[in-house]
Amino acid sequence: MNRKKLLGILGAALGLVLVFVWLAGGFVGKVSTEAKHTAGTPQAGGQTIDWTVVPERRMFSGSLQARQQANLSARITARVAEVLVDAGDRVEAGDVLLRLESDDLSARVRQQEQALASAQARVNEARLNFQRSEQLVSQGLLPEARLDEVRAQRDSAEAEFNRAREALSEARTSEGFSMIVAPFSGVVSRRSVFTGDTATPGMQLISLYDPQTLRLEAAVSESALGVLSIGDTLKVNLDVLETVITGQVVEIEPAADTASRSFIVRLVLDTDAQLYPGMFGKVTVTVGERQALLVPSDWVTHRGQLDFIQVNTPAGPERRIVRLGDTHSIDDRLWVEIAAGLHPRENVLPQR
C-alpha cells in the first residue's frame, strides 16, 4: 500500500470520528442539570406549593365504528354491467347501487313462465278428465280402476304445476340478485368493483355504513371497568378535533379479550363534527384520587427537552429542572403536575 492510499484511509477514518463526535453532541454546550442560584435575597410574590388532591385518570385508546354497516357481496356469477355509486355517496334504503348482467337470467325467467303455463294447461285437462271419469264411474259406465288412474294423473299434473311455479319463483329471485340495492340509508365507504369486472358468489362489491350510528369503541382494562356503568359521561379526545368532547357510555361488552384482558366499551359522542369509521380516539376514565404538586402551567419554561421552574430559596431565586406530569384545569386556569424536582412547602415564583 503506497503512502497516498494510507493517508486517504487515515483521513476518512478521522472524518468518521469527527462525525460521530458531532452526532453525540460533543461540539454543543450541555445544559447543566444542577440547580442554579441567582445572587440575592428571597423574592416576594411567590406561591407556596403543597399537596393537592387531583383525580386519578387513565386513558384508553379506541376507534370509531358504525353500529350499522354492511358489506354487500354477489350471490351469482355475472359480469358487472353498471356501478351507480362511488365512495362517499349518500344513498337511501332501496336505492340500486350496482347492476349485474342478467340477460341469461331474464331468459330463464321467460322459460319458466312458459313451463308454468304448460303445467297449468295440463292441470286443467287432468282435473276435467277426473270430473268426467267420476261421473261415468258413478253411472256405472266405467270401472272403478279407471277413476283411480285419472286421479293419479290429476295429482301428478298438480305436482308438476307446483314444481314449475317454484322454479319460476327461483328464477325471478336469481334475476333479482343482479340488482344490488342499499339495505338501509347511509354512506358508501368502499367500491370494490368496476364496470366489466366479473362478480362471483361471496365477492365483496360495495360497503356502506350509517353515519348516525357511529360509536367510539375503546378497549378498557378490567381494573378500570368497575367504575364504569351505562349512562356515564366521559371525556374523549379525537385526533381530528382540537377540543375535548364528551361521550356517553351506551354499551359494555360483558366478555373480556383473553389476550389483552380488556373489555369493549362503546360511547355515543356529543359532537356534530364530520367523523368517519376508523378514526382514532382516547377516552379518559377517572378511577380514583391521588395527591400531586401543582403549579400554574405558565410558570414553567421550556428549553429543548427540559422544563424549568423558579424556586424561591433562602439563598435567592433558583432555576430548577423538573419533570412534568398531567395537566389539570382548576378555576378556569391550567395547572401542571410536578412529578419530580419540587418538594412540598417550597415557594415557586412566576417566570419573568
Short mmCIF file of C-alpha atoms in Angstrom, two decimals:
data_model
loop_
_atom_site.label_atom_id
_atom_site.label_comp_id
_atom_site.label_asym_id
_atom_site.label_seq_id
_atom_site.Cartn_x
_atom_site.Cartn_y
_atom_site.Cartn_z
CA MET A 1 0.00 0.00 0.00
CA ASN A 2 1.56 3.34 -1.04
CA ARG A 3 1.74 6.47 1.08
CA LYS A 4 -1.08 8.26 -0.78
CA LYS A 5 -3.61 5.48 -0.17
CA LEU A 6 -2.62 5.24 3.50
CA LEU A 7 -3.15 8.99 4.02
CA GLY A 8 -6.53 8.70 2.30
CA ILE A 9 -7.66 5.91 4.64
CA LEU A 10 -6.47 7.81 7.72
CA GLY A 11 -8.29 10.93 6.55
CA ALA A 12 -11.53 9.03 6.03
CA ALA A 13 -11.25 7.43 9.48
CA LEU A 14 -10.64 10.82 11.10
CA GLY A 15 -13.67 12.25 9.31
CA LEU A 16 -15.90 9.44 10.59
CA VAL A 17 -14.66 10.02 14.13
CA LEU A 18 -15.49 13.72 13.89
CA VAL A 19 -18.96 12.93 12.56
CA PHE A 20 -19.65 10.53 15.45
CA VAL A 21 -18.45 13.10 18.00
CA TRP A 22 -20.70 15.72 16.41
CA LEU A 23 -23.74 13.42 16.47
CA ALA A 24 -23.06 12.63 20.12
CA GLY A 25 -23.20 16.37 20.91
CA GLY A 26 -19.52 16.80 21.60
CA PHE A 27 -19.43 20.24 19.98
CA VAL A 28 -22.62 21.52 21.70
CA GLY A 29 -22.61 23.01 25.17
CA LYS A 30 -24.65 20.91 27.57
CA VAL A 31 -27.30 22.36 29.86
CA SER A 32 -26.31 21.81 33.44
CA THR A 33 -28.70 19.71 35.45
CA GLU A 34 -27.62 21.34 38.66
CA ALA A 35 -29.87 23.95 40.23
CA LYS A 36 -28.68 27.49 39.53
CA HIS A 37 -28.93 30.26 42.14
CA THR A 38 -29.25 33.93 41.49
CA ALA A 39 -27.37 36.05 43.99
CA GLY A 40 -29.64 38.00 46.29
CA THR A 41 -32.40 37.53 48.85
CA PRO A 42 -35.70 35.65 48.55
CA GLN A 43 -38.27 37.47 46.43
CA ALA A 44 -41.85 38.24 47.35
CA GLY A 45 -44.84 37.31 45.22
CA GLY A 46 -44.23 33.59 45.06
CA GLN A 47 -46.66 30.80 45.93
CA THR A 48 -46.07 28.02 48.41
CA ILE A 49 -46.81 24.68 46.79
CA ASP A 50 -48.33 21.86 48.84
CA TRP A 51 -50.10 18.59 48.16
CA THR A 52 -53.38 18.92 46.25
CA VAL A 53 -55.94 16.17 45.73
CA VAL A 54 -56.46 15.53 42.00
CA PRO A 55 -58.44 12.86 40.16
CA GLU A 56 -56.60 9.71 39.13
CA ARG A 57 -57.25 9.32 35.41
CA ARG A 58 -56.42 6.64 32.90
CA MET A 59 -56.68 6.90 29.14
CA PHE A 60 -57.73 4.09 26.84
CA SER A 61 -57.42 4.01 23.07
CA GLY A 62 -60.22 3.24 20.68
CA SER A 63 -61.58 3.90 17.21
CA LEU A 64 -64.85 4.95 15.63
CA GLN A 65 -67.06 2.16 14.33
CA ALA A 66 -70.55 2.26 12.83
CA ARG A 67 -73.11 0.15 14.61
CA GLN A 68 -74.96 -0.33 11.32
CA GLN A 69 -72.69 -1.24 8.44
CA ALA A 70 -72.82 -3.77 5.62
CA ASN A 71 -70.50 -5.38 3.08
CA LEU A 72 -72.64 -6.21 0.07
CA SER A 73 -71.46 -9.20 -1.96
CA ALA A 74 -72.56 -11.05 -5.09
CA ARG A 75 -74.69 -14.19 -4.92
CA ILE A 76 -74.29 -15.17 -8.56
CA THR A 77 -71.51 -15.25 -11.13
CA ALA A 78 -72.04 -12.44 -13.64
CA ARG A 79 -70.28 -9.54 -15.28
CA VAL A 80 -70.70 -6.10 -13.70
CA ALA A 81 -72.89 -4.14 -16.12
CA GLU A 82 -73.03 -0.82 -14.27
CA VAL A 83 -71.85 0.72 -10.99
CA LEU A 84 -74.12 3.58 -9.97
CA VAL A 85 -72.32 4.90 -6.87
CA ASP A 86 -68.86 5.97 -5.74
CA ALA A 87 -67.21 6.01 -2.32
CA GLY A 88 -68.61 8.87 -0.27
CA ASP A 89 -72.04 8.93 -1.95
CA ARG A 90 -75.06 9.11 0.32
CA VAL A 91 -77.80 6.60 -0.54
CA GLU A 92 -81.29 5.81 0.68
CA ALA A 93 -82.69 2.41 1.58
CA GLY A 94 -83.75 0.57 -1.57
CA ASP A 95 -81.55 2.57 -3.96
CA VAL A 96 -79.90 0.49 -6.71
CA LEU A 97 -76.15 0.58 -6.18
CA LEU A 98 -74.88 -1.86 -8.79
CA ARG A 99 -76.32 -3.88 -11.65
CA LEU A 100 -75.04 -7.20 -12.98
CA GLU A 101 -75.67 -8.56 -16.45
CA SER A 102 -78.94 -10.51 -16.34
CA ASP A 103 -79.79 -11.44 -19.95
CA ASP A 104 -79.43 -15.16 -19.26
CA LEU A 105 -81.36 -14.81 -16.01
CA SER A 106 -84.19 -12.96 -17.75
CA ALA A 107 -84.29 -15.66 -20.42
CA ARG A 108 -84.53 -18.30 -17.72
CA VAL A 109 -87.47 -16.43 -16.18
CA ARG A 110 -89.29 -16.42 -19.51
CA GLN A 111 -88.64 -20.13 -19.95
CA GLN A 112 -90.03 -20.87 -16.51
CA GLU A 113 -93.07 -18.72 -17.21
CA GLN A 114 -93.76 -20.80 -20.31
CA ALA A 115 -93.17 -24.02 -18.40
CA LEU A 116 -95.64 -22.84 -15.76
CA ALA A 117 -98.26 -22.03 -18.41
CA SER A 118 -97.81 -25.52 -19.91
CA ALA A 119 -98.14 -27.13 -16.48
CA GLN A 120 -101.29 -25.10 -15.84
CA ALA A 121 -102.84 -26.41 -19.08
CA ARG A 122 -102.06 -30.00 -18.11
CA VAL A 123 -103.56 -29.49 -14.67
CA ASN A 124 -106.76 -28.10 -16.17
CA GLU A 125 -107.01 -31.05 -18.53
CA ALA A 126 -106.31 -33.60 -15.77
CA ARG A 127 -108.93 -32.05 -13.48
CA LEU A 128 -111.53 -32.07 -16.27
CA ASN A 129 -110.77 -35.71 -17.08
CA PHE A 130 -111.14 -36.62 -13.42
CA GLN A 131 -114.55 -34.91 -13.19
CA ARG A 132 -115.79 -36.71 -16.32
CA SER A 133 -114.46 -40.06 -15.18
CA GLU A 134 -116.03 -39.58 -11.76
CA GLN A 135 -119.45 -39.04 -13.35
CA LEU A 136 -119.10 -42.05 -15.64
CA VAL A 137 -117.98 -44.29 -12.78
CA SER A 138 -120.96 -43.14 -10.69
CA GLN A 139 -123.22 -44.10 -13.61
CA GLY A 140 -121.54 -47.48 -13.91
CA LEU A 141 -120.18 -46.77 -17.38
CA LEU A 142 -116.52 -47.03 -16.33
CA PRO A 143 -114.82 -49.38 -13.88
CA GLU A 144 -113.59 -48.08 -10.52
CA ALA A 145 -109.98 -48.69 -11.57
CA ARG A 146 -110.31 -46.06 -14.29
CA LEU A 147 -111.16 -43.45 -11.65
CA ASP A 148 -108.03 -44.33 -9.73
CA GLU A 149 -105.97 -43.89 -12.88
CA VAL A 150 -107.28 -40.41 -13.75
CA ARG A 151 -106.96 -39.36 -10.10
CA ALA A 152 -103.27 -40.26 -10.21
CA GLN A 153 -102.88 -38.29 -13.47
CA ARG A 154 -104.55 -35.27 -11.88
CA ASP A 155 -102.33 -35.43 -8.80
CA SER A 156 -99.22 -35.81 -10.95
CA ALA A 157 -100.21 -32.79 -13.07
CA GLU A 158 -100.81 -30.67 -9.96
CA ALA A 159 -97.43 -31.66 -8.54
CA GLU A 160 -95.76 -30.72 -11.83
CA PHE A 161 -97.57 -27.38 -11.74
CA ASN A 162 -96.32 -26.69 -8.19
CA ARG A 163 -92.77 -27.57 -9.25
CA ALA A 164 -92.98 -25.22 -12.22
CA ARG A 165 -94.32 -22.44 -10.01
CA GLU A 166 -91.45 -22.83 -7.54
CA ALA A 167 -88.94 -22.93 -10.40
CA LEU A 168 -90.34 -19.63 -11.68
CA SER A 169 -90.03 -18.12 -8.20
CA GLU A 170 -86.42 -19.30 -8.02
CA ALA A 171 -85.65 -17.85 -11.47
CA ARG A 172 -87.16 -14.49 -10.51
CA THR A 173 -85.17 -14.48 -7.26
CA SER A 174 -81.95 -15.20 -9.16
CA GLU A 175 -82.80 -12.37 -11.56
CA GLY A 176 -83.24 -10.11 -8.54
CA PHE A 177 -79.70 -10.97 -7.42
CA SER A 178 -78.44 -8.98 -10.42
CA MET A 179 -79.60 -5.77 -8.73
CA ILE A 180 -77.59 -4.78 -5.64
CA VAL A 181 -79.68 -2.39 -3.53
CA ALA A 182 -78.97 -0.48 -0.31
CA PRO A 183 -80.40 -2.31 2.73
CA PHE A 184 -80.50 0.95 4.72
CA SER A 185 -79.82 4.67 4.32
CA GLY A 186 -76.17 5.58 4.71
CA VAL A 187 -72.87 6.46 3.03
CA VAL A 188 -70.85 4.30 0.63
CA SER A 189 -67.47 3.69 2.25
CA ARG A 190 -65.87 1.50 -0.42
CA ARG A 191 -66.46 0.42 -4.01
CA SER A 192 -64.51 -2.74 -4.80
CA VAL A 193 -65.55 -3.41 -8.43
CA PHE A 194 -65.84 -1.52 -11.69
CA THR A 195 -67.85 -1.95 -14.87
CA GLY A 196 -66.66 -5.02 -16.74
CA ASP A 197 -65.39 -6.92 -13.70
CA THR A 198 -66.71 -10.42 -13.08
CA ALA A 199 -68.56 -10.86 -9.82
CA THR A 200 -68.55 -14.25 -8.12
CA PRO A 201 -70.59 -15.55 -5.16
CA GLY A 202 -69.25 -14.11 -1.89
CA MET A 203 -67.18 -11.43 -3.63
CA GLN A 204 -67.41 -8.08 -1.82
CA LEU A 205 -68.82 -5.41 -4.11
CA ILE A 206 -69.79 -2.35 -2.06
CA SER A 207 -69.51 -1.35 1.62
CA LEU A 208 -71.68 1.23 3.31
CA TYR A 209 -72.42 2.48 6.82
CA ASP A 210 -74.90 4.69 8.63
CA PRO A 211 -73.05 7.77 9.99
CA GLN A 212 -75.79 8.30 12.57
CA THR A 213 -74.70 5.09 14.32
CA LEU A 214 -71.00 5.93 14.78
CA ARG A 215 -69.67 4.88 18.19
CA LEU A 216 -66.27 5.11 19.83
CA GLU A 217 -65.17 1.58 20.73
CA ALA A 218 -62.47 1.65 23.39
CA ALA A 219 -60.67 -1.30 25.00
CA VAL A 220 -60.86 -0.64 28.77
CA SER A 221 -58.81 -2.77 31.16
CA GLU A 222 -60.65 -4.86 33.71
CA SER A 223 -59.05 -2.88 36.57
CA ALA A 224 -60.95 0.24 35.45
CA LEU A 225 -64.17 -1.48 34.44
CA GLY A 226 -65.57 -1.40 37.97
CA VAL A 227 -66.02 2.39 37.93
CA LEU A 228 -67.96 2.41 34.65
CA SER A 229 -71.67 1.92 34.11
CA ILE A 230 -74.20 2.51 31.34
CA GLY A 231 -75.04 6.21 31.05
CA ASP A 232 -71.71 7.56 32.38
CA THR A 233 -70.34 10.67 30.64
CA LEU A 234 -66.60 10.59 29.87
CA LYS A 235 -64.14 12.95 28.21
CA VAL A 236 -62.98 11.93 24.74
CA ASN A 237 -60.00 13.15 22.69
CA LEU A 238 -60.15 12.65 18.93
CA ASP A 239 -57.07 13.35 16.83
CA VAL A 240 -59.24 15.01 14.19
CA LEU A 241 -60.67 17.53 16.68
CA GLU A 242 -58.76 20.21 18.54
CA THR A 243 -61.11 20.31 21.52
CA VAL A 244 -62.11 17.71 24.09
CA ILE A 245 -65.64 16.38 23.69
CA THR A 246 -67.83 14.17 25.83
CA GLY A 247 -69.22 10.72 25.20
CA GLN A 248 -71.92 8.70 26.90
CA VAL A 249 -71.43 5.02 27.65
CA VAL A 250 -74.17 3.07 25.86
CA GLU A 251 -72.78 -0.47 25.86
CA ILE A 252 -70.24 -2.55 27.77
CA GLU A 253 -69.44 -5.99 26.40
CA PRO A 254 -69.66 -8.49 29.26
CA ALA A 255 -66.75 -10.60 27.99
CA ALA A 256 -63.04 -9.79 28.08
CA ASP A 257 -60.48 -10.32 25.36
CA THR A 258 -58.35 -13.22 26.57
CA ALA A 259 -55.12 -11.71 25.21
CA SER A 260 -55.36 -8.12 26.49
CA ARG A 261 -57.75 -8.70 29.42
CA SER A 262 -59.77 -5.69 28.26
CA PHE A 263 -63.45 -5.03 27.68
CA ILE A 264 -65.01 -3.18 24.75
CA VAL A 265 -66.88 -0.05 25.87
CA ARG A 266 -68.96 1.88 23.31
CA LEU A 267 -69.73 5.58 23.63
CA VAL A 268 -72.03 7.94 21.73
CA LEU A 269 -70.14 11.18 21.08
CA ASP A 270 -71.64 14.61 21.67
CA THR A 271 -70.43 16.39 18.54
CA ASP A 272 -71.73 17.49 15.16
CA ALA A 273 -68.31 17.25 13.50
CA GLN A 274 -67.85 15.19 10.35
CA LEU A 275 -66.49 11.86 11.55
CA TYR A 276 -65.62 8.65 9.74
CA PRO A 277 -65.18 4.99 10.75
CA GLY A 278 -61.66 4.09 11.84
CA MET A 279 -60.76 7.48 13.31
CA PHE A 280 -58.54 7.21 16.40
CA GLY A 281 -59.58 8.48 19.80
CA LYS A 282 -58.88 8.21 23.51
CA VAL A 283 -61.34 8.07 26.37
CA THR A 284 -60.45 9.29 29.87
CA VAL A 285 -61.70 7.29 32.83
CA THR A 286 -61.46 8.63 36.40
CA VAL A 287 -60.55 5.68 38.62
CA GLY A 288 -59.95 7.47 41.94
CA GLU A 289 -57.99 10.30 43.60
CA ARG A 290 -54.35 11.00 44.41
CA GLN A 291 -52.11 13.78 45.71
CA ALA A 292 -49.94 15.93 43.47
CA LEU A 293 -47.88 19.12 43.50
CA LEU A 294 -49.42 21.64 41.11
CA VAL A 295 -48.02 24.89 39.73
CA PRO A 296 -49.55 27.22 37.13
CA SER A 297 -48.60 25.98 33.69
CA ASP A 298 -47.42 29.45 32.60
CA TRP A 299 -44.87 29.43 35.43
CA VAL A 300 -42.97 26.64 33.66
CA THR A 301 -40.40 27.44 30.97
CA HIS A 302 -39.09 25.06 28.36
CA ARG A 303 -35.69 24.78 26.77
CA GLY A 304 -35.33 21.95 24.32
CA GLN A 305 -36.41 18.79 26.11
CA LEU A 306 -36.01 20.33 29.58
CA ASP A 307 -38.56 22.09 31.79
CA PHE A 308 -37.69 24.68 34.45
CA ILE A 309 -39.38 26.49 37.32
CA GLN A 310 -38.14 29.30 39.58
CA VAL A 311 -38.00 28.26 43.25
CA ASN A 312 -37.71 30.94 45.96
CA THR A 313 -34.97 29.77 48.36
CA PRO A 314 -33.23 31.48 51.30
CA ALA A 315 -30.24 31.96 49.01
CA GLY A 316 -32.35 33.65 46.37
CA PRO A 317 -34.31 32.55 43.29
CA GLU A 318 -33.21 29.19 41.95
CA ARG A 319 -33.85 27.86 38.47
CA ARG A 320 -34.58 24.17 38.82
CA ILE A 321 -35.12 21.39 36.30
CA VAL A 322 -38.37 19.49 36.90
CA ARG A 323 -40.26 16.61 35.38
CA LEU A 324 -43.86 17.38 34.47
CA GLY A 325 -46.95 15.24 34.84
CA ASP A 326 -50.59 15.65 33.84
CA THR A 327 -52.30 18.98 33.22
CA HIS A 328 -55.44 19.99 35.14
CA SER A 329 -57.95 22.78 34.67
CA ILE A 330 -58.91 24.34 38.02
CA ASP A 331 -60.98 27.52 38.29
CA ASP A 332 -60.51 28.24 34.57
CA ARG A 333 -56.73 28.09 34.93
CA LEU A 334 -54.32 25.43 33.72
CA TRP A 335 -52.12 23.76 36.33
CA VAL A 336 -49.40 21.21 35.68
CA GLU A 337 -48.16 18.45 37.97
CA ILE A 338 -44.53 18.47 39.09
CA ALA A 339 -43.65 14.79 39.15
CA ALA A 340 -40.03 15.34 40.23
CA GLY A 341 -37.80 18.26 41.17
CA LEU A 342 -40.04 20.02 43.69
CA HIS A 343 -40.83 19.32 47.35
CA PRO A 344 -43.94 20.21 49.35
CA ARG A 345 -43.99 23.63 51.07
CA GLU A 346 -41.47 25.12 48.66
CA ASN A 347 -42.15 28.58 47.26
CA VAL A 348 -42.40 28.88 43.49
CA LEU A 349 -42.02 32.16 41.58
CA PRO A 350 -43.73 33.09 38.32
CA GLN A 351 -41.49 33.36 35.28
CA ARG A 352 -40.31 36.84 34.38
#
